[in-house]
Coordinates of C-alpha atoms in Angstrom, one line a residue:
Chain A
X1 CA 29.0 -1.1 -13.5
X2 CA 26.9 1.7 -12.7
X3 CA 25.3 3.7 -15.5
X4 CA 27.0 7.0 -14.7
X5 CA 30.4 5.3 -15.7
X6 CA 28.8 4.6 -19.2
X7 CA 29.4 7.2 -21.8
X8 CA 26.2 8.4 -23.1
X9 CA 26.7 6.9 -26.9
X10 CA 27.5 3.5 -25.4
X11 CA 24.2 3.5 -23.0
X12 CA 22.4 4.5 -25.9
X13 CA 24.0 1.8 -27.6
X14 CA 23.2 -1.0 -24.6
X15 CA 20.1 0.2 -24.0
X16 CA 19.1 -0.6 -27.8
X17 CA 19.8 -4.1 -26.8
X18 CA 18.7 -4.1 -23.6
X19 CA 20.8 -3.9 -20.0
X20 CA 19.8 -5.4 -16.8
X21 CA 18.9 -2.4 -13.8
X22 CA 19.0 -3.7 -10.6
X23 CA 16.8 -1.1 -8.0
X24 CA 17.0 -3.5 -4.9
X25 CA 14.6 -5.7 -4.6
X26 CA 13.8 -6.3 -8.8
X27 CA 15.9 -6.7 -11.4
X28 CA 14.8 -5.1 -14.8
X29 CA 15.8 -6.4 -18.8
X30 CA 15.4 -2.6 -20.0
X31 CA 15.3 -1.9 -23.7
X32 CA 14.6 0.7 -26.2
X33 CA 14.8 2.7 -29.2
X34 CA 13.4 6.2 -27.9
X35 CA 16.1 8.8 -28.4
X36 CA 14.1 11.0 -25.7
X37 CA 14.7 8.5 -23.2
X38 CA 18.6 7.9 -22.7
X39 CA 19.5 11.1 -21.3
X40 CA 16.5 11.7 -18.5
X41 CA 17.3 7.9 -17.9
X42 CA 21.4 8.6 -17.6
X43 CA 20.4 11.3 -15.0
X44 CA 17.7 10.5 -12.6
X45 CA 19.4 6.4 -12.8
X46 CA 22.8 7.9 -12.3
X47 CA 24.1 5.4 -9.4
X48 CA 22.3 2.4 -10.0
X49 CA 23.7 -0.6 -11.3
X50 CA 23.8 -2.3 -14.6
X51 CA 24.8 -5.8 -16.2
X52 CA 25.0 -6.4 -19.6
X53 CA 25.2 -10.3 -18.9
X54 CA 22.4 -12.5 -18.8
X55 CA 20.5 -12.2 -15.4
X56 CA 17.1 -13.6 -14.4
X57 CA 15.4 -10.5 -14.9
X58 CA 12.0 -9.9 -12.6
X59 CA 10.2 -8.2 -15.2
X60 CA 11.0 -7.2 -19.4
X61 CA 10.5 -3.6 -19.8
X62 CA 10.4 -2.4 -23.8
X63 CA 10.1 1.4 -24.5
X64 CA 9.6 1.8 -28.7
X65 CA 8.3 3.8 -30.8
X66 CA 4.8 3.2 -31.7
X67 CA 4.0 2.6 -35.1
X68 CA 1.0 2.9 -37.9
X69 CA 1.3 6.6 -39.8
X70 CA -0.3 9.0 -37.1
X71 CA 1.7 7.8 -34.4
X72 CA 4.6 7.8 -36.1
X73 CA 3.8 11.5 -37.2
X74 CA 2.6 12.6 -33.8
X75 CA 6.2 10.8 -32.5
X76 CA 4.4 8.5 -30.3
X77 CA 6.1 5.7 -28.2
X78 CA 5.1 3.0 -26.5
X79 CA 5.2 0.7 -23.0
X80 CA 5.8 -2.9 -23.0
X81 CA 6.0 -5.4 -20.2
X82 CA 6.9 -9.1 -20.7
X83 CA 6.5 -8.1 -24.4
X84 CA 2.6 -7.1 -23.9
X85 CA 1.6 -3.8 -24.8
X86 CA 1.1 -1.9 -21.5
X87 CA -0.1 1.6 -22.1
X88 CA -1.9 2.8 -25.2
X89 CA 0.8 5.5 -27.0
X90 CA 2.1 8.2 -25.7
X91 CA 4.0 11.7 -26.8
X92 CA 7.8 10.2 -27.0
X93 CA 8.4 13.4 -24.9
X94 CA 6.9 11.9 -22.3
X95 CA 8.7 8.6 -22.3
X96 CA 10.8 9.0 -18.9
X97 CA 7.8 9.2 -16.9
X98 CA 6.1 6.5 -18.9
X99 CA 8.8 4.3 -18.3
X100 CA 8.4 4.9 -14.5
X101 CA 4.6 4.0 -14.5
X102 CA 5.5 1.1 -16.0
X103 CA 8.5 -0.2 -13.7
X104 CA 5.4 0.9 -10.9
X105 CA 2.9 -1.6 -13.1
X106 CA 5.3 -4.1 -13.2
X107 CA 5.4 -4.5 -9.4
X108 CA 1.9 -3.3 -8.6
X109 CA 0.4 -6.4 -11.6
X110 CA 3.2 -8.7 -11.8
X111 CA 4.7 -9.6 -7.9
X112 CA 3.3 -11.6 -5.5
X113 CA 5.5 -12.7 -3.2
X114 CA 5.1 -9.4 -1.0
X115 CA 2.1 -7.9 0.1
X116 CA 2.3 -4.4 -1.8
X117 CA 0.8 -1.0 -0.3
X118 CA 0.1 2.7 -2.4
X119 CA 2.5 3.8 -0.1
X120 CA 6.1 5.2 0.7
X121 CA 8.3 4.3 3.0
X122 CA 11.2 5.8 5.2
X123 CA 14.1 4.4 7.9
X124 CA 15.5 5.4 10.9
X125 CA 17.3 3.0 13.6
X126 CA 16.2 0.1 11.3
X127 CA 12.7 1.1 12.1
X128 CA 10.5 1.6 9.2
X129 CA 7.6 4.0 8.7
X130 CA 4.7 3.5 6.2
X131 CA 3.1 6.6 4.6
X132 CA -0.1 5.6 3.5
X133 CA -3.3 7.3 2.1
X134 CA -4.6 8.2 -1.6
X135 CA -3.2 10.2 -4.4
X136 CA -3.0 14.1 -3.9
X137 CA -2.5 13.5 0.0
X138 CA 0.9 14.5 -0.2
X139 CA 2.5 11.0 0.9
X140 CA 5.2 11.2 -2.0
X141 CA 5.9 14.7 -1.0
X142 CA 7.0 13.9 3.1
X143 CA 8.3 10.8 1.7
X144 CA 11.1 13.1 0.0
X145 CA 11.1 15.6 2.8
X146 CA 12.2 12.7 5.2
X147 CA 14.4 11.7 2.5
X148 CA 16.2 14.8 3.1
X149 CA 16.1 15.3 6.8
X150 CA 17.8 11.9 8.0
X151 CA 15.6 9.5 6.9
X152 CA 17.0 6.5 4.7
X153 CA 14.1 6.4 1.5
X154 CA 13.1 2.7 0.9
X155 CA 10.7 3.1 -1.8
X156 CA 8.0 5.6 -2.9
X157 CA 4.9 4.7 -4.5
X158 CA 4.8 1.3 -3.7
X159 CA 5.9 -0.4 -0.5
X160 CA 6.5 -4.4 -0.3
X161 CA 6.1 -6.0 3.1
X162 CA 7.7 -9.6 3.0
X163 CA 5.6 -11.4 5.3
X164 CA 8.5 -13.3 7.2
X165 CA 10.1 -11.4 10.1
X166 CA 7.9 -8.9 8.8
X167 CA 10.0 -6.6 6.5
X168 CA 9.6 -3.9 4.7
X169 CA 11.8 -4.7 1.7
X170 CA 13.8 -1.9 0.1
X171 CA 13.6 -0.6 -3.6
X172 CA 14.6 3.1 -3.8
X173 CA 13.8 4.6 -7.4
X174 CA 13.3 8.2 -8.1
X175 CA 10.0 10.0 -6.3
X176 CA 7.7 11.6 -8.7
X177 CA 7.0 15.3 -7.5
X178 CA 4.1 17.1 -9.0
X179 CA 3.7 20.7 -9.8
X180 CA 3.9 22.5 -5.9
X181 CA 5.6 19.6 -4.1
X182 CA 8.5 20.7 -6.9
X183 CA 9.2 24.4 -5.1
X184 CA 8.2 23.2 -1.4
X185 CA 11.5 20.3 -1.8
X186 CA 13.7 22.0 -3.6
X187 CA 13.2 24.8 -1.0
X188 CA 13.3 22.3 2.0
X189 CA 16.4 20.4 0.7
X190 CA 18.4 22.3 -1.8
X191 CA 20.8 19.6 -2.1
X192 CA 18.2 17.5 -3.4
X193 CA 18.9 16.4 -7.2
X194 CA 15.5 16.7 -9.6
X195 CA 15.7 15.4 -13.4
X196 CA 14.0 17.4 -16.1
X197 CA 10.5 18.8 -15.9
X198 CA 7.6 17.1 -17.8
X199 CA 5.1 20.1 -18.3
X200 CA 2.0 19.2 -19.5
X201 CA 0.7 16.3 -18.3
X202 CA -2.6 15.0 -17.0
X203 CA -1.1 14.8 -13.3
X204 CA 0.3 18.8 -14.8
X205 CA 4.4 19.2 -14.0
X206 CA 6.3 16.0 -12.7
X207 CA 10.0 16.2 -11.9
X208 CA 11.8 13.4 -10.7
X209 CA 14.3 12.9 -7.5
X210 CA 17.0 11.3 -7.5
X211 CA 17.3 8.6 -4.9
X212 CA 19.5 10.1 -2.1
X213 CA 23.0 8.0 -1.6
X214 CA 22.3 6.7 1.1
X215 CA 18.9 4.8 -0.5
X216 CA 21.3 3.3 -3.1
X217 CA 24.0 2.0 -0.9
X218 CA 21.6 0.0 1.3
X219 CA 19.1 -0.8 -1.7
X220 CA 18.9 -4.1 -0.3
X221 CA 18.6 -4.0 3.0
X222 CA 15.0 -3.2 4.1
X223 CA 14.0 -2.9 7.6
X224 CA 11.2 -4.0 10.7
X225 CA 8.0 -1.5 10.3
X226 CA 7.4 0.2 13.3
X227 CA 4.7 3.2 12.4
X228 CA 2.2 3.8 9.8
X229 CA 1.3 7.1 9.0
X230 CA -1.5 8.7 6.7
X231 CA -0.3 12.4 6.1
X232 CA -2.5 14.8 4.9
X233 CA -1.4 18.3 3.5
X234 CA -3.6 21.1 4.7
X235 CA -1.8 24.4 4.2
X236 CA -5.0 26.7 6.3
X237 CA -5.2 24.3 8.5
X238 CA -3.8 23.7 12.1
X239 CA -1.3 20.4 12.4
X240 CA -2.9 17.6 13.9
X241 CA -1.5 13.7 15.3
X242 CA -4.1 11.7 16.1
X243 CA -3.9 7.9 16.9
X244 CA -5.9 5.1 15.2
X245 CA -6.7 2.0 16.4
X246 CA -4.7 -0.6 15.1
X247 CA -7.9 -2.4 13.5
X248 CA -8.9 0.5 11.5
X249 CA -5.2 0.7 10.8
X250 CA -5.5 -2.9 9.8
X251 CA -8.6 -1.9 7.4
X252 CA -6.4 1.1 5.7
X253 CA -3.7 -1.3 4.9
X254 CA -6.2 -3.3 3.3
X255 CA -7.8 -0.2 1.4
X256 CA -4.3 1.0 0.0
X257 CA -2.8 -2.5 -0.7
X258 CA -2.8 -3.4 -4.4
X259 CA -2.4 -7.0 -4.1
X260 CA -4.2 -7.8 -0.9
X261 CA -7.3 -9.9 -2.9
X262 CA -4.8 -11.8 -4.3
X263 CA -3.2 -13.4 -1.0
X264 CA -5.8 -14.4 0.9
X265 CA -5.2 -15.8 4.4
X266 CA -1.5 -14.9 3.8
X267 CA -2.6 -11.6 3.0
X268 CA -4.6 -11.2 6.3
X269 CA -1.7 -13.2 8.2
X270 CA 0.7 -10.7 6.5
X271 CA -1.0 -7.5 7.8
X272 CA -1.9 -9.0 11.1
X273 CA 1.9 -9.4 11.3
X274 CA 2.4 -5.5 10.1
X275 CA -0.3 -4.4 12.6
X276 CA 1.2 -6.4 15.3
X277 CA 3.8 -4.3 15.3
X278 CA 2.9 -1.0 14.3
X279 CA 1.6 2.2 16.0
X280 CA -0.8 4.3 13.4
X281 CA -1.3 7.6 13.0
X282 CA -3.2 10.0 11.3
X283 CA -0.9 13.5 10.8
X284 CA -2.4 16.7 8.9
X285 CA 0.4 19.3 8.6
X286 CA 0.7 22.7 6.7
X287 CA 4.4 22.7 6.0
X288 CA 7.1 19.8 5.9
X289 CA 9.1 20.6 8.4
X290 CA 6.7 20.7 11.4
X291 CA 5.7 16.8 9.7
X292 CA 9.3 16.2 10.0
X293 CA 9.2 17.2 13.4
X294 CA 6.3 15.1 14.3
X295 CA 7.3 12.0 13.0
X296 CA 10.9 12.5 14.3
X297 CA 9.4 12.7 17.7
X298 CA 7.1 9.9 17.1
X299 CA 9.9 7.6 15.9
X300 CA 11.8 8.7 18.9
X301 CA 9.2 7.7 21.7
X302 CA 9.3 3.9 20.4
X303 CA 11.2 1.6 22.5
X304 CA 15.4 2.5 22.2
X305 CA 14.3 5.1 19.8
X306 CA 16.3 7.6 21.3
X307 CA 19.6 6.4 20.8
X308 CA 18.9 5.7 17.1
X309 CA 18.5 9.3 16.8
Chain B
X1 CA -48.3 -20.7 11.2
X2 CA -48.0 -17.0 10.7
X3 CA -46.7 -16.2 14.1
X4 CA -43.9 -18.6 13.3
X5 CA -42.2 -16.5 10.7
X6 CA -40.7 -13.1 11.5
X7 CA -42.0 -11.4 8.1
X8 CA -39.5 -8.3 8.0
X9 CA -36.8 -11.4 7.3
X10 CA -39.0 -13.7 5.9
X11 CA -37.3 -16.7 8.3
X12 CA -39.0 -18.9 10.8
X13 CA -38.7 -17.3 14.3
X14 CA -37.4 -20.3 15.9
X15 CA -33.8 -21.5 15.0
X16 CA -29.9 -21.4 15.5
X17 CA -27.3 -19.0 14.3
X18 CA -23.8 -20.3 13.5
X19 CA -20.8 -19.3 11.9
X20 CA -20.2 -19.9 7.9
X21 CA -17.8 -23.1 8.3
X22 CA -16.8 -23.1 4.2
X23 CA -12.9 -22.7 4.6
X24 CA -12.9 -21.2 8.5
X25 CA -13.0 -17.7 9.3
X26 CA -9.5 -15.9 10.3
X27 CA -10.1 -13.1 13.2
X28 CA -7.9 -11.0 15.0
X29 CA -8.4 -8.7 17.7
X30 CA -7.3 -5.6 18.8
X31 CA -8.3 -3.2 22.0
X32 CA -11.9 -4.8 21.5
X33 CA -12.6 -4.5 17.8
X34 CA -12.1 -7.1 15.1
X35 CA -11.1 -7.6 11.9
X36 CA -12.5 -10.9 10.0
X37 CA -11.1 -12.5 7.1
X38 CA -13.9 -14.5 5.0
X39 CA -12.3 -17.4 2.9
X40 CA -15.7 -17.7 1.2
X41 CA -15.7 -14.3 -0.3
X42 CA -12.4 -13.1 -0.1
X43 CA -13.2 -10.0 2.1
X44 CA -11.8 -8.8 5.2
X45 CA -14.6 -6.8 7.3
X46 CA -14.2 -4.4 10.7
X47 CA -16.4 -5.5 13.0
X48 CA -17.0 -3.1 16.3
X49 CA -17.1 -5.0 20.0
X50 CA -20.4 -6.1 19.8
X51 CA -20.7 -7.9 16.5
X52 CA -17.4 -9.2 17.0
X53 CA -18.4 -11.0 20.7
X54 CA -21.6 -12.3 18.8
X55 CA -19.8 -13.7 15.9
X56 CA -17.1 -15.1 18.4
X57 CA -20.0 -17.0 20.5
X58 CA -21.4 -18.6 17.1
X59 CA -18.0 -19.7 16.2
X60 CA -17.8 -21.4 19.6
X61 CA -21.2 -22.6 19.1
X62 CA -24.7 -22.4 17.2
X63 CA -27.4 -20.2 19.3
X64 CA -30.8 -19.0 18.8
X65 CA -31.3 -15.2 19.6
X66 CA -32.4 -15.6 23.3
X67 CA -29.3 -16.9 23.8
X68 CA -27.1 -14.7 21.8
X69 CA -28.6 -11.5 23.9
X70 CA -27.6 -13.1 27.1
X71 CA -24.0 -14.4 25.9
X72 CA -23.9 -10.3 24.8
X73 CA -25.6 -8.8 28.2
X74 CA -22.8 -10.8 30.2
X75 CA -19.9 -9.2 27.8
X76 CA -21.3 -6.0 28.2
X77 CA -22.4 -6.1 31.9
X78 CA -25.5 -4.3 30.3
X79 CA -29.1 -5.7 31.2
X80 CA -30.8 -7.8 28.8
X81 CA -34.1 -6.3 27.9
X82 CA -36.0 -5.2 24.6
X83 CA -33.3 -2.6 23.4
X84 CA -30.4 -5.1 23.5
X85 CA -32.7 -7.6 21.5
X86 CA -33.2 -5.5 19.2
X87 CA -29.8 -4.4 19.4
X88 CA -28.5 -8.4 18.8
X89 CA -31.1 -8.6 15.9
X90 CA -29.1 -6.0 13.7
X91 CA -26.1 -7.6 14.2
X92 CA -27.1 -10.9 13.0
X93 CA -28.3 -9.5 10.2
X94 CA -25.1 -7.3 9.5
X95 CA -23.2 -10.2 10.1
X96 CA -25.6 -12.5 7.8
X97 CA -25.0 -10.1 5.2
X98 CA -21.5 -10.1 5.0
X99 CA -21.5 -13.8 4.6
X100 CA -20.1 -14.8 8.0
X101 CA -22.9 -16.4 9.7
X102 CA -26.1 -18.9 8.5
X103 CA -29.6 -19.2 10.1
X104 CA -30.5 -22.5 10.3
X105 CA -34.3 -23.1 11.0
X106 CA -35.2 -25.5 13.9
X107 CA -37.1 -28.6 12.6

């Protein structure tokens, strides 16, 4: 069933003893007793799947509130993976966006059976392409843009390459925006479907998009990389593609993989497989919709590119 | 003998270079530069045309610096003379550094 089927007292209810969300490529046991929660969870999960019956979950996910006297009186709540603490407390206002760090944690700490990149990740054609780079470069940002403007979103955040084929394996969740990213989307996309604001925290406002449809009807079915891009947002300055060579490509997907020390020689065999078949580019832009524009034509210059557009 | 040590590097001037062996280096190459995985380590390192020929001639087989310079002069089609020497000497200790090659002293 999906969750926006489920009256909002009975998901309350199920979530109190836990339900089973299915995003793609993980299946989370989801449980808690943080009034604050249900209705931001109701609306950014709306479309996504639920079972009540037993499942084998990939990760245990517990949202509660946190107790001894202060936290209590501060209403403080707290994260919990596998039944481990995860987070010290936080303000139980703020546990829809904690619960989304932690779903992140869960797959940054806890899989290894894809190589997993800081990243976001986009489809056309069945071709996928990799934004890469640090916090603040405005990956999540074109990743929603894209979103919006023909792309199919396979994740945001983090991006799992499964080393056979290679694939880039889909799980769409909702992307974080932060304080300006918030105006430049809604203004690029109106249709575009943003949960509550979080004012306030440390990152300042966060909003979270929905998942387009699209995202959720093919959660499973990921797709062959074909470009990796590291955007940077420069609003003065002038837009600029430039190429890298596919061994300092290599060396970024190293940089920006959170599991990559882990794998070892399947790791390097993994992104040797990635760079085999990737083109990667650098692209500074001042507004989304000349990055749109590059990428589109970049996606459209790889081989039979132009009929998948 | 004094003249038998190279004192910057505190290692006898006379012996072979060859590549770390412990678990086998994993290479690839693109459009001339390399990336190296290390088993030893862990690490994965970018290595430029140069260092990446002399590491692939000591995976092939152990060589003494003389020899190293005139595997590299071929490559580049450069000449061998005093800069390239110098030139090779860097790179064997760049690549000695990063754990992927071993000097081993001539008896």
């Amino acid at each position: 069933m999906l969750i926006r089927d489920i009256p909002r007292t009975e998901l309350a209810r199920l979530l109190r003893g836990g339900v089973h969300l299915d995003t793609g490529a993980f299946t989370t046991h989801l449980r808690w007793d943080v009034p604050d929660l249900a209705g931001a969870f109701a609306e950014t999960y709306a479309d996504y799947p639920v079972e009540t019956d037993p499942v084998v979950d990939d990760f245990r996910v517990a949202i509660a509130r946190a107790f001894g006297g202060l936290h209590l009186l501060a209403r403080k709540a707290q994260a919990f993976i596998n039944g481990r603490p995860a987070f010290p407390p936080f303000p139980a206002g703020f546990a829809f966006p904690m619960l989304e760090a932690t779903l992140n944690w869960c797959i940054a700490r806890h899989v290894f059976r894809y190589v997993t990149f800081h990243a976001g990740a986009v489809e056309r054609g069945g071709r996928a392409v990799i934004l890469i780079g640090p916090s603040g470069s405005g990956k999540s940002t074109l990743c929603a843009a894209l979103a919006h403007r023909g792309w199919r979103l396979l994740s945001d955040e983090l991006v799992l390459l499964r080393p056979e084929g290679p694939e880039i394996v889909a799980n769409p969740r909702p992307i974080s925006l932060k304080n300006e990213a918030i105006r430049l989307i809604s203004a690029l996309a109106p249709q575009a479907r943003f949960g509550a604001a979080y004012e306030g925290t440390i990152k300042g406002t966060i909003r979270f998009l929905r998942a387009p449809d699209e995202a959720l009807a093919k959660a499973k079915v990921g797709a062959a990389p074909a470009l990796v891009i590291s955007p940077s947002f420069r609003p003065d300055g002038p837009d600029e593609l430039k190429e890298m060579t596919k061994a300092k490509g290599f060396m970024w997907l190293v940089e920006n993989s959170v599991n990559y020390y882990t794998a070892l020689k399947s790791g390097f065999d993994a992104l040797s497989g990635l760079t085999d078949r990737c083109g990667f580019y650098e692209l500074s832009y001042h507004d989304l919709d000349s990055a749109v524009a590059a990428i589109d034509r970049l996606h459209d210059a790889l081989p039979g590119g132009q009929e998948a557009a | 003998m004094k003249g038998d040590i190279d004192p910057e590097r505190n290692r006898p001037n006379k012996g072979l270079w060859k590549a770390r062996s412990d678990g086998g280096l994993s290479y690839r190459c693109w459009d001339g530069e390399y990336v190296v995985f290390n088993p030893a380590s862990g690490n994965t390192h970018l290595l430029d045309i140069a260092s990446g020929e002399v590491l692939m001639v000591l995976l092939s087989e152990p060589a003494g610096n003389d020899r190293i310079a005139e595997r590299l002069a071929d490559f580049l089609e450069v000449g061998n003379d005093e800069s390239l020497k110098t030139a090779v000497r860097e790179i064997l200790d760049e690549l000695e550094e990063l754990g992927l090659i071993e000097f081993t002293a001539k008896c």
